[in-house]
Coordinates of N, CA, C and O in Angstrom, one line a residue:
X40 N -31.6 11.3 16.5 CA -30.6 11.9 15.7 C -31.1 11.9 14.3 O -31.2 10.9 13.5
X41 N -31.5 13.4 14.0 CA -31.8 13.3 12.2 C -30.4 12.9 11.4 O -29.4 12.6 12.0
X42 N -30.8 13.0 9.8 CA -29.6 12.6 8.9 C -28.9 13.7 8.4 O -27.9 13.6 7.7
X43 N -29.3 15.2 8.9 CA -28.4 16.4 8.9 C -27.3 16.0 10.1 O -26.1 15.9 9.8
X44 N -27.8 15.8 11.5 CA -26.4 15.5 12.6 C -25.7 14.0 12.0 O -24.7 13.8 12.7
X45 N -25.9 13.3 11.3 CA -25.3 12.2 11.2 C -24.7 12.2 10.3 O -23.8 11.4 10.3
X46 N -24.7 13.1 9.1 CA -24.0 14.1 7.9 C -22.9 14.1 8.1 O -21.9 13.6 7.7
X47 N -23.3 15.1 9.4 CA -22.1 16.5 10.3 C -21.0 15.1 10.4 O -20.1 14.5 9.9
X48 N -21.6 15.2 11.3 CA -20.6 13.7 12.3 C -20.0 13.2 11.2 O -18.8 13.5 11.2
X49 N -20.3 12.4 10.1 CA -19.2 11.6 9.1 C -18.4 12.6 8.8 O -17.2 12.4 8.9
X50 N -18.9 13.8 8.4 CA -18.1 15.0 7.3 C -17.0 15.7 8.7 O -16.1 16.5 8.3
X51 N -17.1 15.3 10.1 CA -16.4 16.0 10.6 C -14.9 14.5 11.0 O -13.7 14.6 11.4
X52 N -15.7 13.7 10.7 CA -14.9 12.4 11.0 C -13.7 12.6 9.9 O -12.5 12.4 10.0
X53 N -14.4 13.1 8.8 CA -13.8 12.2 7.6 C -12.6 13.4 7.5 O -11.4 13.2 7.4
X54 N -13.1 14.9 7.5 CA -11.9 16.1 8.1 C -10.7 16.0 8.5 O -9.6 16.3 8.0
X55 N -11.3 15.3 9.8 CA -10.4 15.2 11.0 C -8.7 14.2 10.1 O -7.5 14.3 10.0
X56 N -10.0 12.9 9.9 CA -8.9 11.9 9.5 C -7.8 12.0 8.5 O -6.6 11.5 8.5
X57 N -8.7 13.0 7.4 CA -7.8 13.6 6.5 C -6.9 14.6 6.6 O -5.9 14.6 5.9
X58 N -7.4 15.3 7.3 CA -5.8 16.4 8.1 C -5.1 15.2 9.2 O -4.6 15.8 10.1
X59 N -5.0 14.4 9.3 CA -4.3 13.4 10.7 C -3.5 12.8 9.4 O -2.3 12.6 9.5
X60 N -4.1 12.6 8.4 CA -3.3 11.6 7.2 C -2.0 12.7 6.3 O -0.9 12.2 6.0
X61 N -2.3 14.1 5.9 CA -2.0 14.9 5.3 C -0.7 15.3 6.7 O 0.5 15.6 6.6
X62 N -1.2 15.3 7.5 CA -0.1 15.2 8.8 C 1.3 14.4 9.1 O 2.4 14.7 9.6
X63 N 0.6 13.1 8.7 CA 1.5 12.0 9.2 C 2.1 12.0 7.7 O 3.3 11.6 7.7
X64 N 1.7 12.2 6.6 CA 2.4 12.5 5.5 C 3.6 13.7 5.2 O 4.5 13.4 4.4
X65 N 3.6 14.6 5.7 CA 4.4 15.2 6.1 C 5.5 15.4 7.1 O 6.4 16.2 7.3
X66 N 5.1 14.5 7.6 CA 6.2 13.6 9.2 C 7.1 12.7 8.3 O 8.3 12.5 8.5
X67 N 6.2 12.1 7.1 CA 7.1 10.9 6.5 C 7.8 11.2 5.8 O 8.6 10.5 5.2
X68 N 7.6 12.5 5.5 CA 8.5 13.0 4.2 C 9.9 13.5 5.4 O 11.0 12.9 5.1
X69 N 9.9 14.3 6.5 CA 11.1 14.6 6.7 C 11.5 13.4 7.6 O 12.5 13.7 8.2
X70 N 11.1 12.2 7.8 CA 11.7 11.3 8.3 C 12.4 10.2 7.8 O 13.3 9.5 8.3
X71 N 11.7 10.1 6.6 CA 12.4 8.9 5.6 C 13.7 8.9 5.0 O 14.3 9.9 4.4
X72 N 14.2 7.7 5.2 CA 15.6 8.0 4.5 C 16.2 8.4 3.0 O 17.1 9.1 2.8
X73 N 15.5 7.9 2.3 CA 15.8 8.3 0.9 C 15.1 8.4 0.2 O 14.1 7.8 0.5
X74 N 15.0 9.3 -1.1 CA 14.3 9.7 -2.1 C 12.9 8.9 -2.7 O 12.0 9.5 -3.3
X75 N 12.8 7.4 -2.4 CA 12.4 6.8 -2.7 C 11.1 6.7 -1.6 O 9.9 6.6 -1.8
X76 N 11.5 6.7 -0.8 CA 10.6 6.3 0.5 C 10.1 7.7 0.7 O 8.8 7.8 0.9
X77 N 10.9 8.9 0.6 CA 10.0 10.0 1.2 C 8.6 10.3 -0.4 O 7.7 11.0 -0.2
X78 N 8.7 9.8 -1.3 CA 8.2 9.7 -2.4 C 6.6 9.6 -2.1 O 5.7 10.3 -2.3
X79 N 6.6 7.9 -1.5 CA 5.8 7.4 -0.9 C 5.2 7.8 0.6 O 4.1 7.4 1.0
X80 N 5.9 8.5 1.0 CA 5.5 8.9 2.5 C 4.3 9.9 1.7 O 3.1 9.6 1.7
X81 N 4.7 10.8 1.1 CA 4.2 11.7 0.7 C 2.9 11.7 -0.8 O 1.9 12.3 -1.0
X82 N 3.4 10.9 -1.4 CA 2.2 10.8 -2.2 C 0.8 9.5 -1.6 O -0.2 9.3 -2.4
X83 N 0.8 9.0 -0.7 CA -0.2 7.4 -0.6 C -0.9 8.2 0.8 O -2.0 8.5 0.4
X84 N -0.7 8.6 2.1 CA -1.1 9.0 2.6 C -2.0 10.4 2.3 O -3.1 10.8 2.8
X85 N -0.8 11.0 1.3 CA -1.8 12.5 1.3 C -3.0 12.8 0.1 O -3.7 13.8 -0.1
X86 N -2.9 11.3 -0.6 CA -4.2 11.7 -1.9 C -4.9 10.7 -0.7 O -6.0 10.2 -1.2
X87 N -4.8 10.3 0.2 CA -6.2 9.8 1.0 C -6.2 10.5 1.6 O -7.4 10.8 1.9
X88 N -5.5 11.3 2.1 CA -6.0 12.6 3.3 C -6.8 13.2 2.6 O -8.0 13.5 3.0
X89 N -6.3 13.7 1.0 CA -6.9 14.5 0.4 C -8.7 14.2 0.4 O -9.6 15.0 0.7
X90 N -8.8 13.0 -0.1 CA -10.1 12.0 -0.4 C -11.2 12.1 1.0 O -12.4 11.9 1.4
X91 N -10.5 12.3 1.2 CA -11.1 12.1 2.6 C -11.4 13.4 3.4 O -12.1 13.1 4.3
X92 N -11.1 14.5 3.4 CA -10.9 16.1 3.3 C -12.2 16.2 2.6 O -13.2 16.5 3.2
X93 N -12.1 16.0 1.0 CA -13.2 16.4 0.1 C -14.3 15.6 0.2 O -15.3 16.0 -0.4
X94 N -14.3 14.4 0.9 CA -15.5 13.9 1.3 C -15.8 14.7 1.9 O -16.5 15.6 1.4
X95 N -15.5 14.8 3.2 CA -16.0 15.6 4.5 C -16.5 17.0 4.0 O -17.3 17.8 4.4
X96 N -15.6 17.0 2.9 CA -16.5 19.0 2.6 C -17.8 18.2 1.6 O -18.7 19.0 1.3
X97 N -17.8 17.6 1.3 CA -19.2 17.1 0.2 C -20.6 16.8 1.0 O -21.8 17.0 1.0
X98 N -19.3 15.9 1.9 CA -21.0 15.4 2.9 C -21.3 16.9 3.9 O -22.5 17.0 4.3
X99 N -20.8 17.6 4.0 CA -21.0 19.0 4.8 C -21.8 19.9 3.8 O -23.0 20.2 3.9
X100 N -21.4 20.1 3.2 CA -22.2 21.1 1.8 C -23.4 20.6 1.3 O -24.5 21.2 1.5
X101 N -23.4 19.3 0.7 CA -24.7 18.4 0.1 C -25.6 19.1 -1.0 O -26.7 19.0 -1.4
X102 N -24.3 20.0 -1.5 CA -25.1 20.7 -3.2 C -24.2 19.8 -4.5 O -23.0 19.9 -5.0
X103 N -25.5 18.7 -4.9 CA -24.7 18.6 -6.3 C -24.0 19.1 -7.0 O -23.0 18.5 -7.5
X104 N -24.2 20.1 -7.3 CA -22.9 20.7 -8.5 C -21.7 20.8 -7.5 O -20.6 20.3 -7.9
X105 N -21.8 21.5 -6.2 CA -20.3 21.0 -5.2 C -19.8 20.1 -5.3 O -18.6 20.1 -5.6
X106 N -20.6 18.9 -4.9 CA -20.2 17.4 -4.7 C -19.8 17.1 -6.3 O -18.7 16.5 -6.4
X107 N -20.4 17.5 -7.2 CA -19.4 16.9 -8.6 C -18.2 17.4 -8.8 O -17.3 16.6 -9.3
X108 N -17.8 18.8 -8.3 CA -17.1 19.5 -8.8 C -15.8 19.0 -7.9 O -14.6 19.2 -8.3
X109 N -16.1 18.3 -6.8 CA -15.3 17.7 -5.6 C -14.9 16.5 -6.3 O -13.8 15.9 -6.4
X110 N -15.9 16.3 -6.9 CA -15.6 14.8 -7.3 C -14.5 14.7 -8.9 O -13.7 13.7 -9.2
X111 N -14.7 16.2 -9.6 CA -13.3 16.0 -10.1 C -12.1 16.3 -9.7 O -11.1 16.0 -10.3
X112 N -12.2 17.3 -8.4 CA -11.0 17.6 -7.7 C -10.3 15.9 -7.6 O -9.4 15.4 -8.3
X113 N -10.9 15.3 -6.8 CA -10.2 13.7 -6.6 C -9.8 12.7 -7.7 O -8.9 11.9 -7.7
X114 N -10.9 13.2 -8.9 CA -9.9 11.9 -10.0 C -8.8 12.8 -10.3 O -7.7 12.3 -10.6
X115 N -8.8 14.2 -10.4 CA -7.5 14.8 -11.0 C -6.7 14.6 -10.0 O -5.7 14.0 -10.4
X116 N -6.8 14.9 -8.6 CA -5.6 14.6 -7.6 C -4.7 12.8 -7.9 O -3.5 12.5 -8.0
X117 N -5.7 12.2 -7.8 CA -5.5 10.7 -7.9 C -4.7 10.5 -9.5 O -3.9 9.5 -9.6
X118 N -4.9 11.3 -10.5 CA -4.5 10.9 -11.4 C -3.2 11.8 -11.7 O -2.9 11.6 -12.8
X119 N -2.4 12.5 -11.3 CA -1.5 13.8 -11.1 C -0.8 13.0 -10.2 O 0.0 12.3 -10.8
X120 N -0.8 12.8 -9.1 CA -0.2 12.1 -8.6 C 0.8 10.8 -8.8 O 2.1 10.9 -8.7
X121 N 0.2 9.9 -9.0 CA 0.3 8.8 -9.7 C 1.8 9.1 -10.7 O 3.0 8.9 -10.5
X122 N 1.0 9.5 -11.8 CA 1.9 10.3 -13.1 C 3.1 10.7 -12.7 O 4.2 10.4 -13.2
X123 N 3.0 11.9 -11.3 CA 4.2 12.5 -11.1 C 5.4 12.1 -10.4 O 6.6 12.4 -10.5
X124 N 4.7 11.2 -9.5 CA 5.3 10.6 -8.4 C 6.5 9.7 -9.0 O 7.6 9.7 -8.6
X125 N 5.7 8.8 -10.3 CA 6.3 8.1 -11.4 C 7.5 8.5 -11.8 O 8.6 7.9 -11.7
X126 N 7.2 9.9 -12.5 CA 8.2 10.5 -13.2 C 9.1 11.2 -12.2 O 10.3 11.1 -12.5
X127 N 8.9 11.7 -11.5 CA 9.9 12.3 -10.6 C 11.0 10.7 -9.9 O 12.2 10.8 -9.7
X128 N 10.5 9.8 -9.7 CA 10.8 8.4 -9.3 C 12.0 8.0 -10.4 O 13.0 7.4 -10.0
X129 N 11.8 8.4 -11.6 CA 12.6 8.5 -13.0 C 13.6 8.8 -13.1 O 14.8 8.3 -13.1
X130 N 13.0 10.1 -13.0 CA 14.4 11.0 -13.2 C 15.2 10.9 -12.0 O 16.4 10.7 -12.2
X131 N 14.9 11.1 -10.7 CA 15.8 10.6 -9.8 C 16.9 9.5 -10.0 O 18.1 9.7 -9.6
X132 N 16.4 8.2 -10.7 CA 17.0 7.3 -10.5 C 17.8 7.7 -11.5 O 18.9 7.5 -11.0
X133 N 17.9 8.1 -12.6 CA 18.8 8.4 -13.7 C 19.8 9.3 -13.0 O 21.0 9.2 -13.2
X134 N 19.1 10.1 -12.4 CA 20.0 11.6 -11.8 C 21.0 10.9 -10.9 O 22.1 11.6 -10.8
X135 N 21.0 9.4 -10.1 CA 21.6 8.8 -9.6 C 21.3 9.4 -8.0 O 22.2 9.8 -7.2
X136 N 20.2 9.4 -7.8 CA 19.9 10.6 -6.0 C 19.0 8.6 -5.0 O 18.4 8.4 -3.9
X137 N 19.3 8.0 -5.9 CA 18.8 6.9 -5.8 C 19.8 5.9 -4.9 O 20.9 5.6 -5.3
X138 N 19.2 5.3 -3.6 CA 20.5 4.7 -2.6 C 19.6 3.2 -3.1 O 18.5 2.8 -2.8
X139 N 20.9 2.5 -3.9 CA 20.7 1.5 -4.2 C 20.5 0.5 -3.6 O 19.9 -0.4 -4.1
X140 N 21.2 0.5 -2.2 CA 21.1 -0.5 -0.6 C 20.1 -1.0 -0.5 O 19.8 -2.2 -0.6
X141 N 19.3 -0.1 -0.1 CA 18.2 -0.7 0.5 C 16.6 -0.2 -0.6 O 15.5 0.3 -0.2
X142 N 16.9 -0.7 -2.4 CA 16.2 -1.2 -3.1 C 16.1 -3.0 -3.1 O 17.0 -3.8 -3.2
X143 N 14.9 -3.2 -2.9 CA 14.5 -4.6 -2.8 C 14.5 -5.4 -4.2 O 14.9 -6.5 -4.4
X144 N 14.1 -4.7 -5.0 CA 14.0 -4.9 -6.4 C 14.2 -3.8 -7.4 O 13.6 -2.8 -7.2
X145 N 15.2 -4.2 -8.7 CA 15.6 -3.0 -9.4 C 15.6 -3.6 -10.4 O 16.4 -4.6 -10.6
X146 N 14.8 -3.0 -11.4 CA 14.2 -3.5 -12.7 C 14.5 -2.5 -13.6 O 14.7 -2.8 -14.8
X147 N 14.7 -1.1 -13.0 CA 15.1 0.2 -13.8 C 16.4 0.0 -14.4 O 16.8 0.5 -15.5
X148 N 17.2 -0.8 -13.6 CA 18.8 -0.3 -13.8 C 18.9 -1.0 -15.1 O 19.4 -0.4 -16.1
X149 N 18.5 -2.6 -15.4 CA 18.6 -3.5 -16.4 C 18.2 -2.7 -17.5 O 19.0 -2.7 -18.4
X150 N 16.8 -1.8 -17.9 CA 15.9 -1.0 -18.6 C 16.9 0.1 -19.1 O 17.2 0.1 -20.3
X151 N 17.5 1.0 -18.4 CA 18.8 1.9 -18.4 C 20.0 1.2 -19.1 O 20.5 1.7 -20.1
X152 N 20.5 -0.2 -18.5 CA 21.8 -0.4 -19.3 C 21.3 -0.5 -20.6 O 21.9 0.3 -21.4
X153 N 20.4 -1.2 -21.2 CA 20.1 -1.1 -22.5 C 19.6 -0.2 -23.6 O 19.3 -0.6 -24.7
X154 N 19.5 1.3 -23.2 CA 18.7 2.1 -23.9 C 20.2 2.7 -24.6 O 21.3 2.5 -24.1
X155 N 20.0 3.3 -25.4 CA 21.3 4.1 -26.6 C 21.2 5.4 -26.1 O 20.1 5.9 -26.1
X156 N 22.1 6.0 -25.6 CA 22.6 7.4 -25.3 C 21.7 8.2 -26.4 O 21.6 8.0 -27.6
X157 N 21.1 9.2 -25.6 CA 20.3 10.2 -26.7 C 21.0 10.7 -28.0 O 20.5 11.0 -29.0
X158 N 22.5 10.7 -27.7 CA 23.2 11.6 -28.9 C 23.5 10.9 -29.6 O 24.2 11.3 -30.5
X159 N 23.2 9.4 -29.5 CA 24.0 8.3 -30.5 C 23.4 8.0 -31.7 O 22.2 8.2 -31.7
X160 N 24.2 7.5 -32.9 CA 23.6 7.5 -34.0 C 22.8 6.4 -34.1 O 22.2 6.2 -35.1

């Protein structure tokens, strides 16, 4: 076995795994119960699906300037994410779309009672 078939083979592994992850990420979004959890369904599986997608196309291609340019595809995914996930997590909870039941820990609400209404003097 040369190191072009053994390439293939990881880059078709790493594909595969990452459409199976970008999959089950999408299962979790319409199965989870609330805003919170489908959040998570959908952002932790699918920047590794993603990761793992763009490996497989890096180890398949094997042109440096590809493999770099892959390589900022992932810190921007990884960092967009993160950020948005956050903020959308935010505003939800303000928006009140938030089922407080089955929060384990709520640190937001204490942070909220204390802030001064935007329009106050």
């Amino acid at each position: 076995m040369t190191w072009t078939v053994a390439l293939d083979v990881a880059a078709a592994a790493c594909l595969l795994t990452g459409a199976l992850l970008a999959l089950i990420a999408a299962i979790g979004v319409l199965r989870m119960p609330d805003l919170l959890s489908r959040m998570h369904a959908a952002t932790k599986p699918q920047v590794l699906g993603t990761v793992l997608v763009v490996l497989g196309v890096g180890l398949r291609l094997r042109d440096p300037s590809t493999v770099a340019l892959l390589a900022l595809v992932v810190v921007l995914q990884m960092t967009t994410s993160v950020v948005s996930s956050h903020l959308i997590g935010r505003a939800s909870f303000r928006a009140g779309q938030v089922r407080h039941d089955l929060l384990v820990v709520d640190e937001l609400s204490e942070v909220l009672d204390h802030e001064e209404p935007r329009g106050a003097p």
